Coordinates of C-alpha atoms and ligand atoms in Angstrom, one line a residue:
M35 CA -0.8 -29.0 3.1
K36 CA 0.5 -27.2 0.0
I37 CA 3.7 -25.2 0.3
P38 CA 3.2 -21.6 0.0
S39 CA 5.1 -19.9 -2.6
F40 CA 4.9 -16.2 -2.3
S41 CA 5.5 -14.9 -5.7
T42 CA 7.1 -11.7 -4.5
F43 CA 9.7 -13.8 -2.5
K44 CA 12.4 -13.8 -5.0
A45 CA 12.1 -10.2 -5.9
L46 CA 12.3 -9.2 -2.3
L47 CA 15.2 -11.4 -1.7
C48 CA 17.0 -9.9 -4.3
A49 CA 16.1 -6.4 -3.3
T50 CA 17.0 -7.0 0.3
V51 CA 20.3 -8.6 -0.6
A52 CA 21.2 -5.4 -2.8
S53 CA 20.3 -3.2 0.0
L54 CA 22.6 -5.2 2.4
V55 CA 25.4 -4.9 0.1
M56 CA 25.1 -1.3 0.3
V57 CA 25.6 -1.2 3.9
G58 CA 29.1 -2.3 3.2
G59 CA 29.5 0.9 1.1
V60 CA 28.2 3.4 3.5
S61 CA 27.9 1.9 6.9
H62 CA 29.9 4.4 8.7
A63 CA 27.8 7.3 7.4
D64 CA 30.9 9.5 7.5
P65 CA 31.0 11.9 4.4
E66 CA 34.5 11.3 3.7
D67 CA 33.9 7.5 3.6
L68 CA 31.1 7.7 1.2
P69 CA 31.5 6.1 -2.1
D70 CA 32.4 8.5 -5.2
I71 CA 29.0 8.7 -6.7
G72 CA 30.4 10.8 -9.6
N73 CA 29.0 14.1 -11.2
P74 CA 25.3 14.2 -9.9
A75 CA 24.0 15.8 -13.2
S76 CA 24.8 12.6 -15.1
T77 CA 23.8 10.2 -12.2
M78 CA 20.6 8.2 -12.8
L79 CA 19.3 5.6 -10.3
T80 CA 18.6 2.1 -11.7
L81 CA 15.2 0.7 -11.2
E82 CA 16.7 -1.7 -8.7
D83 CA 18.1 1.4 -6.7
E84 CA 14.9 3.1 -6.8
Y85 CA 13.0 0.0 -5.5
Q86 CA 15.5 -0.1 -2.4
I87 CA 15.0 3.5 -1.5
G88 CA 11.1 3.2 -2.0
R89 CA 10.8 0.1 0.0
M90 CA 12.8 1.5 2.8
I91 CA 10.6 4.7 3.0
V92 CA 7.5 2.6 3.1
R93 CA 9.0 0.5 5.9
G94 CA 9.7 3.7 8.0
L95 CA 5.8 4.7 7.3
R96 CA 4.9 1.1 8.4
D97 CA 6.9 1.3 11.5
Q98 CA 5.3 4.6 12.2
D99 CA 1.7 3.2 11.9
Q100 CA 1.1 5.7 9.0
I101 CA -0.1 2.9 6.6
L102 CA -3.9 2.2 6.8
E103 CA -4.2 -1.6 7.2
D104 CA -7.8 -2.3 6.4
P105 CA -8.5 -5.4 4.0
E106 CA -11.5 -3.8 2.3
V107 CA -9.6 -0.3 1.6
T108 CA -6.5 -1.8 0.8
E109 CA -8.0 -4.1 -1.8
Y110 CA -9.8 -1.2 -3.3
I111 CA -7.0 1.2 -3.6
R112 CA -4.7 -1.8 -5.0
A113 CA -7.4 -2.7 -7.5
L114 CA -7.8 0.8 -8.8
G115 CA -4.1 1.4 -9.0
L116 CA -3.7 -1.8 -10.9
K117 CA -6.3 -1.1 -13.5
L118 CA -4.8 2.2 -14.2
S119 CA -1.0 1.0 -14.2
S120 CA -1.8 -1.9 -16.4
Q121 CA -2.2 0.7 -19.2
A122 CA 1.4 1.5 -18.9
H123 CA 3.5 -0.2 -21.9
D124 CA 6.6 -0.9 -19.8
G125 CA 5.8 -4.2 -17.8
S126 CA 9.2 -4.1 -16.1
Q127 CA 8.0 -1.5 -13.7
R128 CA 6.4 -2.9 -10.4
F129 CA 3.7 -0.8 -8.8
N130 CA 2.4 -1.0 -5.1
F131 CA -0.5 1.2 -3.8
F132 CA -1.2 1.9 -0.2
M133 CA -3.2 4.2 1.8
V134 CA -1.9 6.5 4.1
R135 CA -3.7 7.5 7.5
D136 CA -3.7 11.3 7.2
N137 CA -6.4 13.9 6.7
T138 CA -4.2 16.2 4.8
I139 CA -4.8 16.3 1.0
N140 CA -1.8 14.4 -0.6
A141 CA -0.8 11.8 -3.0
F142 CA 2.8 10.9 -3.8
A143 CA 4.8 8.6 -5.9
L144 CA 8.1 7.3 -4.1
P145 CA 10.9 5.7 -5.9
G146 CA 10.4 2.2 -7.1
G147 CA 6.7 2.5 -7.9
F148 CA 5.2 2.9 -4.5
I149 CA 2.3 5.0 -4.5
G150 CA 0.6 6.5 -1.4
V151 CA -2.7 8.1 -1.3
N152 CA -3.8 10.0 2.1
S153 CA -7.2 9.4 3.2
G154 CA -7.8 13.1 3.3
L155 CA -7.2 13.2 -0.5
L156 CA -9.9 10.3 -1.2
L157 CA -12.4 12.3 1.0
K158 CA -12.1 15.4 -0.9
T159 CA -12.6 13.6 -4.5
E160 CA -16.1 14.0 -5.6
D161 CA -16.2 10.9 -7.8
E162 CA -14.0 7.9 -9.0
S163 CA -12.8 9.6 -11.9
E164 CA -11.2 12.4 -9.9
L165 CA -9.4 9.9 -7.6
A166 CA -8.4 7.8 -10.7
G167 CA -7.0 11.3 -12.2
V168 CA -4.7 11.7 -9.2
L169 CA -3.5 8.2 -9.2
A170 CA -3.0 8.3 -13.1
H171 CA -0.7 11.4 -12.8
E172 CA 1.3 9.9 -9.9
I173 CA 1.7 6.7 -12.0
A174 CA 2.9 8.6 -15.0
H175 CA 5.7 10.3 -12.6
V176 CA 6.7 6.6 -12.2
T177 CA 6.6 5.5 -15.8
Q178 CA 8.3 8.6 -17.0
R179 CA 11.1 7.9 -14.4
H180 CA 10.7 11.7 -13.0
I181 CA 11.8 10.6 -9.5
A182 CA 15.0 9.1 -10.6
R183 CA 15.8 12.2 -12.7
S184 CA 14.8 14.6 -9.9
I185 CA 17.1 12.6 -7.3
A186 CA 20.0 12.9 -9.9
A187 CA 19.5 16.6 -10.2
Q188 CA 20.1 17.1 -6.7
S189 CA 23.4 18.5 -5.3
R190 CA 26.1 16.2 -4.1
S191 CA 25.4 17.2 -0.5
S192 CA 21.7 16.1 -0.4
L193 CA 22.7 12.7 -2.1
V194 CA 25.4 12.4 0.7
S195 CA 22.5 12.9 3.3
T196 CA 20.4 10.4 1.4
A197 CA 23.0 7.7 1.5
A198 CA 23.7 8.4 5.2
M199 CA 19.8 8.0 5.9
L200 CA 20.0 4.8 4.1
A201 CA 22.9 3.6 6.0
A202 CA 21.1 4.6 9.4
I203 CA 18.0 2.6 8.5
L204 CA 20.1 -0.4 7.2
V205 CA 22.4 -0.5 10.1
G206 CA 19.3 -0.4 12.2
A207 CA 17.9 -3.5 10.4
A208 CA 21.1 -5.4 10.5
A209 CA 21.2 -4.7 14.3
G210 CA 18.1 -6.5 14.8
G211 CA 15.5 -4.0 13.5
G212 CA 12.2 -3.1 15.4
D213 CA 13.9 -0.2 17.1
A214 CA 11.4 2.5 17.6
A215 CA 13.7 5.4 17.9
M216 CA 15.6 4.1 14.7
A217 CA 12.2 3.9 12.8
G218 CA 11.3 7.3 13.9
V219 CA 14.5 8.7 12.7
A220 CA 13.9 6.9 9.4
A221 CA 10.5 8.0 8.8
A222 CA 11.3 11.8 9.5
Q223 CA 14.1 11.7 7.2
S224 CA 12.4 9.6 4.4
L225 CA 9.6 12.5 4.6
A226 CA 12.5 15.1 4.2
I227 CA 13.6 13.1 1.1
Q228 CA 10.1 13.0 -0.3
Q229 CA 10.0 16.8 0.1
Q230 CA 13.2 17.2 -1.8
I231 CA 11.7 15.3 -4.7
S232 CA 10.5 18.3 -6.6
F233 CA 9.2 17.8 -10.2
T234 CA 9.9 20.4 -12.9
R235 CA 7.1 22.2 -14.7
S236 CA 7.8 19.9 -17.8
N237 CA 7.6 16.8 -15.5
E238 CA 4.1 17.9 -14.2
T239 CA 2.8 18.8 -18.0
E240 CA 4.2 15.1 -19.1
A241 CA 2.5 13.6 -16.1
D242 CA -0.7 15.0 -16.9
R243 CA -0.6 14.1 -20.5
V244 CA 0.6 10.6 -20.0
G245 CA -1.9 10.3 -17.0
L246 CA -4.7 11.5 -19.0
G247 CA -3.9 8.5 -21.4
F248 CA -4.0 6.0 -18.6
L249 CA -7.2 7.2 -17.4
A250 CA -9.1 7.5 -20.6
R251 CA -7.9 3.8 -21.6
S252 CA -9.1 2.5 -18.3
G253 CA -12.6 3.7 -18.9
F254 CA -12.6 6.7 -16.7
D255 CA -13.9 10.2 -17.6
P256 CA -10.6 12.2 -18.2
N257 CA -12.4 15.4 -17.0
G258 CA -11.8 14.0 -13.7
M259 CA -8.4 15.1 -13.5
P260 CA -8.7 18.8 -14.4
R261 CA -11.8 18.8 -11.9
F262 CA -9.7 17.8 -9.0
F263 CA -7.1 20.5 -9.9
E264 CA -9.9 23.1 -9.9
T265 CA -10.8 21.7 -6.3
M266 CA -7.3 21.9 -5.2
S267 CA -6.8 25.5 -6.8
R268 CA -9.9 26.4 -5.0
L269 CA -8.7 24.9 -1.7
G270 CA -5.2 26.6 -2.2
G271 CA -6.9 30.1 -2.8
S272 CA -9.2 29.9 0.2
S273 CA -6.6 30.2 3.0
E274 CA -2.9 30.7 3.3
L275 CA -2.6 28.6 6.3
N276 CA -4.6 25.4 4.8
I277 CA -2.7 25.1 1.6
P278 CA -2.8 21.4 0.7
E279 CA 0.4 19.4 0.7
M280 CA -0.3 18.3 -2.8
L281 CA -0.1 22.0 -4.0
R282 CA 3.4 22.4 -2.7
T283 CA 4.6 19.5 -4.9
H284 CA 2.1 19.8 -7.6
P285 CA 1.4 23.5 -8.1
V286 CA -1.9 24.1 -10.0
S287 CA -2.1 27.0 -12.3
H288 CA -4.9 28.4 -14.4
T289 CA -2.9 27.3 -17.5
R290 CA -2.4 23.8 -16.4
I291 CA -6.2 23.5 -15.7
A292 CA -7.1 25.0 -19.2
E293 CA -4.5 22.7 -20.9
T294 CA -5.6 19.4 -19.2
K295 CA -9.4 20.3 -20.0
E296 CA -8.4 20.8 -23.6
R297 CA -6.7 17.5 -23.8
A298 CA -9.4 15.7 -22.0
A299 CA -11.8 17.0 -24.5
Q300 CA -9.9 15.7 -27.3
L301 CA -10.1 12.1 -25.8
D302 CA -13.0 10.4 -27.2
V303 CA -14.2 8.1 -24.4
A304 CA -17.5 6.7 -23.1
P305 CA -16.7 6.3 -19.4
A306 CA -17.8 3.1 -17.8
P307 CA -20.1 3.5 -14.8
E308 CA -18.7 4.2 -11.4
S309 CA -17.8 1.2 -9.2
V310 CA -19.9 1.0 -6.1
S311 CA -16.7 0.2 -4.3
Y312 CA -15.7 3.9 -4.6
A313 CA -18.4 5.4 -2.7
L314 CA -18.3 2.6 -0.1
T315 CA -14.6 3.1 0.5
R316 CA -15.1 6.9 0.9
E317 CA -17.7 6.2 3.7
R318 CA -15.3 3.6 5.1
L319 CA -12.5 5.8 5.3
R320 CA -14.5 8.6 6.9
V321 CA -15.4 6.4 9.7
L322 CA -12.0 5.0 10.0
S323 CA -10.3 8.4 10.1
T324 CA -12.8 10.0 12.6
P325 CA -10.3 11.7 15.1
A326 CA -10.3 10.1 18.6
G327 CA -12.6 11.5 20.9
E328 CA -15.2 12.5 18.2
D329 CA -18.4 10.5 17.7
P330 CA -18.6 8.9 14.1
R331 CA -22.2 8.9 14.3
A332 CA -22.4 12.6 14.4
Y333 CA -21.5 13.1 10.8
Y334 CA -24.4 10.7 9.6
A335 CA -26.8 12.0 12.1
A336 CA -26.4 15.5 10.4
T337 CA -26.3 14.1 6.8
I338 CA -28.9 11.6 6.9
N339 CA -32.2 13.1 8.1
N340 CA -34.4 10.3 6.9
E341 CA -33.0 7.0 5.8
P342 CA -35.1 6.5 2.7
D343 CA -33.5 9.2 0.9
A344 CA -29.8 8.2 1.8
T345 CA -27.7 6.6 -0.6
P346 CA -26.7 2.9 0.1
A347 CA -23.0 4.2 0.6
Q348 CA -24.3 6.6 3.4
V349 CA -26.3 3.8 5.1
Y350 CA -23.2 1.6 4.9
G351 CA -21.1 4.4 6.5
Q352 CA -24.0 4.9 9.3
G353 CA -23.7 1.2 9.9
L354 CA -19.9 1.4 10.3
A355 CA -20.1 4.3 12.7
L356 CA -22.6 2.5 14.9
M357 CA -20.1 -0.5 15.0
M358 CA -17.4 1.9 15.8
A359 CA -19.2 3.7 18.7
G360 CA -19.9 0.2 20.3
Q361 CA -23.2 -0.5 19.0
P362 CA -22.7 -3.6 16.7
A363 CA -26.0 -5.3 17.6
K364 CA -27.7 -1.8 16.0
A365 CA -25.5 -2.2 13.0
V366 CA -26.5 -5.8 12.1
P367 CA -30.1 -4.9 10.7
V368 CA -28.5 -2.1 8.8
F369 CA -26.0 -4.3 6.9
E370 CA -28.7 -7.2 6.6
R371 CA -31.1 -4.7 4.8
L372 CA -27.9 -3.7 2.3
R373 CA -27.1 -7.2 1.8
S374 CA -30.8 -8.2 0.7
A375 CA -31.1 -5.2 -1.6
D376 CA -27.7 -6.0 -3.3
P377 CA -26.1 -9.4 -2.4
T378 CA -23.3 -8.7 -5.3
I379 CA -21.7 -6.3 -3.0
L380 CA -18.8 -7.9 -0.9
Q381 CA -18.5 -5.0 1.5
Y382 CA -22.0 -5.6 2.7
H383 CA -21.3 -9.4 3.6
T384 CA -17.9 -8.6 5.4
A385 CA -19.6 -5.6 7.4
L386 CA -22.4 -7.8 8.5
G387 CA -20.2 -10.8 9.6
Q388 CA -17.9 -8.1 11.5
A389 CA -21.0 -6.6 13.2
Q390 CA -22.5 -9.9 13.9
L391 CA -19.0 -11.1 15.5
Q392 CA -18.7 -7.8 17.7
A393 CA -22.3 -8.3 18.7
G394 CA -21.4 -11.9 20.2
D395 CA -23.1 -13.8 17.6
G396 CA -20.2 -16.0 16.3
K397 CA -22.5 -18.4 14.8
A398 CA -24.3 -16.0 12.6
S399 CA -20.9 -14.4 11.6
L400 CA -19.5 -17.9 10.7
Q401 CA -22.6 -18.3 8.4
T402 CA -22.6 -14.9 6.8
L403 CA -18.9 -15.2 6.0
K404 CA -18.8 -18.7 4.9
R405 CA -21.4 -17.9 2.3
A406 CA -19.6 -14.9 1.2
T407 CA -16.5 -16.9 0.6
E408 CA -18.8 -19.2 -1.8
L409 CA -20.0 -16.1 -3.7
F410 CA -16.4 -14.4 -3.7
P411 CA -13.7 -17.1 -3.7
R412 CA -10.4 -16.3 -3.0
N413 CA -11.2 -12.5 -2.2
V414 CA -8.6 -10.9 0.1
A415 CA -11.2 -9.1 2.2
V416 CA -13.6 -11.8 2.4
T417 CA -11.1 -14.5 3.5
I418 CA -9.4 -12.3 6.1
R419 CA -12.8 -11.6 7.8
Y420 CA -13.6 -15.1 7.7
A421 CA -10.5 -16.0 9.2
E422 CA -10.7 -13.5 11.9
T423 CA -14.2 -14.9 13.0
L424 CA -12.8 -18.5 12.9
M425 CA -9.9 -17.6 15.1
Q426 CA -12.1 -15.9 17.4
T427 CA -14.8 -18.7 17.6
G428 CA -12.0 -21.3 18.2
D429 CA -11.5 -22.8 14.7
S430 CA -7.9 -21.5 14.2
K431 CA -7.0 -24.7 12.1
K432 CA -9.5 -23.7 9.6
A433 CA -8.6 -20.1 9.4
H434 CA -4.9 -21.1 9.1
E435 CA -6.0 -23.5 5.9
I436 CA -8.0 -20.8 4.3
L437 CA -5.3 -18.2 4.7
L438 CA -2.7 -20.5 3.3
D439 CA -4.8 -21.2 0.3
L440 CA -5.5 -17.6 -0.4
F441 CA -1.7 -16.7 -0.2
N442 CA -0.7 -19.4 -2.5
T443 CA -2.2 -17.3 -5.2
V444 CA -2.2 -13.6 -3.9
P445 CA 0.9 -11.9 -2.3
P446 CA 0.1 -10.9 1.5
T447 CA 1.0 -7.7 2.8
P448 CA 3.2 -7.8 5.9
E449 CA 0.2 -7.5 8.1
Q450 CA -1.5 -10.5 6.4
A451 CA 1.5 -12.8 6.9
K452 CA 1.6 -11.8 10.4
L453 CA -2.3 -12.9 10.7
T454 CA -1.3 -16.2 9.0
A455 CA 1.3 -16.7 11.6
Q456 CA -1.1 -15.9 14.5
A457 CA -3.5 -18.5 13.0
A458 CA -0.9 -21.2 12.8
N459 CA 0.2 -20.3 16.4
A460 CA -3.6 -20.6 17.5
A461 CA -4.0 -23.9 15.6
G462 CA -1.1 -25.2 17.6
D463 CA 1.4 -25.4 14.8
V464 CA 4.1 -23.5 16.4
A465 CA 6.7 -24.3 13.6
D466 CA 4.5 -22.8 10.8
S467 CA 4.0 -19.8 13.0
Y468 CA 7.6 -19.0 13.1
Y469 CA 7.9 -19.9 9.5
Y470 CA 5.1 -17.4 8.7
M471 CA 6.8 -14.9 11.2
S472 CA 9.8 -15.3 8.8
E473 CA 7.9 -14.5 5.7
Y474 CA 6.5 -11.2 7.6
H475 CA 10.2 -10.2 8.0
I476 CA 11.2 -11.0 4.7
L477 CA 8.3 -8.9 3.3
S478 CA 9.3 -6.0 5.6
G479 CA 12.9 -6.3 4.4
D480 CA 14.5 -7.9 7.3
L481 CA 16.4 -10.9 6.5
L482 CA 18.4 -11.3 9.7
L483 CA 14.9 -11.5 11.7
A484 CA 13.7 -13.8 9.1
V485 CA 16.8 -16.0 9.7
N486 CA 16.2 -16.2 13.3
Q487 CA 12.5 -17.2 13.1
L488 CA 13.4 -20.1 10.8
Q489 CA 16.2 -21.5 13.1
L490 CA 13.3 -21.2 15.8
A491 CA 10.9 -23.0 13.3
L492 CA 13.7 -25.7 12.7
A493 CA 14.2 -26.3 16.6
V494 CA 10.8 -27.1 17.2
P495 CA 10.4 -30.8 18.3
K496 CA 8.6 -33.4 16.2
I497 CA 8.3 -31.2 12.9
S498 CA 7.4 -33.3 9.9
E499 CA 9.8 -34.1 7.2
V500 CA 8.0 -31.8 4.6
Q501 CA 8.0 -28.9 7.2
R502 CA 11.9 -29.3 7.7
A503 CA 12.7 -29.5 3.9
R504 CA 10.5 -26.4 3.4
F505 CA 12.2 -24.4 6.3
E506 CA 15.7 -25.5 5.3
A507 CA 15.1 -24.6 1.7
R508 CA 13.9 -21.2 2.7
L509 CA 16.8 -20.5 5.2
D510 CA 19.3 -21.7 2.4
E511 CA 18.0 -19.1 0.1
I512 CA 18.3 -16.4 2.7
Q513 CA 21.8 -17.5 3.9
Q514 CA 23.2 -17.8 0.4
A515 CA 22.3 -14.2 0.0
L516 CA 23.5 -12.9 3.4
P517 CA 27.4 -13.5 3.5
K518 CA 27.6 -10.8 0.6
R519 CA 26.7 -8.0 2.7
A520 CA 30.4 -7.9 3.9
A521 CA 31.5 -7.0 0.3
R522 CA 32.2 -3.3 -0.1
R523 CA 30.8 -1.9 -3.3
P524 CA 30.2 1.6 -4.1
I525 CA 26.8 2.7 -5.1
E526 CA 27.1 2.7 -8.8
A527 CA 26.0 5.4 -11.0
S528 CA 24.2 4.4 -14.3
N529 CA 23.7 6.6 -17.3
G530 CA 19.9 6.0 -17.3
D531 CA 19.5 3.4 -20.3
G532 CA 20.4 0.6 -17.7
R533 CA 24.3 0.4 -18.4
R534 CA 26.5 1.0 -15.5
R535 CA 28.9 3.8 -15.5
A536 CA 32.5 3.2 -14.0
N537 CA 33.6 6.2 -11.9
Ligands
ZN863 ZN1 2.9 15.7 -10.4

């Protein structure tokens, strides 16, 4: 067995160490006891500080079950975000894209390159270039460091409450984490912070201009950006009660629409054809975000009068709705037809495999998904669906193997590390299961729980020498980092060009 090495581990470890160090500075959360952060007007967060704050907000959202964990949807939004952000010249900025389980129209950039898109926003876009336009605008806020500037421009009192909130989250983490009440406080406060981040008009103009460049260079129609602004403007004007959240943080004026239209017209691009995945993801989200108590089949019954006229994406959505309504056997022939018509679309394979499994035909599901892994090697969604079927049909050993192979090349999300731990556990490899739970805690930013899991792994009788060496090495890496948290260090201010200022 190969030793997994998550490429993100080192970065996360450094990041977590820095955050633990910060606890020493503000752990009592008493305003008098807070470090001197200097004159706010000249204060600028470093990239590392930003990453810390962003990661903690995302953790708060995750603890509140606000992040939509669906392999197909997550892969789509990640791929689209990375396609656009790879156009940014500065390679030092990390990006992380995720989908938020929220039907309101919003997208936001958090400190540290974390960009969230609400399911409600994606459903309101009419084509991929509109969605890409919103993402490109948010990516530009990150590359132009508008968030750090906005935080720097806040009053000292709001910075004090930010620091106190960070302390509360970190103390919660140090005390063992997983405290639901604490997570609730953290999420509420992180939303308060997000709302405090208000961009200036010139920030907005700059993000539009820079974002349009990302959009055009990635092969999208730059007109998608002003088109979605028009949609937002229309929605904002239709009802006082229903103003999209996005409009509060990104006011859209006629001037702004006119300016982006003019700029888009100057960009000479021949847009690439739209990806099939956009339309499929839209239908998938529509079904996944059906409110509890409502029948997901109703929308398709009303929309698709007769199937021959329906788009493949609508037929896919209808199949998913059947599955969600507890009729997987009826969904199987729907996905079979889609797959025969276009076997190059991986979503048809994974949906068919899932429907077959839910309908009780594990053997067919195995066959479908095994074939899919051959057509789409090391694809995250395909591998996860195959692993799920393997686990449910009793071959957890194989599930464990394919997940290890995948995550040797692709960094997992915390949920995916947890699934790997479950596969290891079901395969009878208890020590490896503890090991993957420790990776899960590292990815979620909780080093103390990670240590605890590694100690449990080492206590398992009869572990192999290879395992022992691997667990001890990881434990060493974390423990070397941990004692530093006792050190008291003020939150340092920086003047923005990377040099630290002494206060
Ligand atoms: Zn903006």
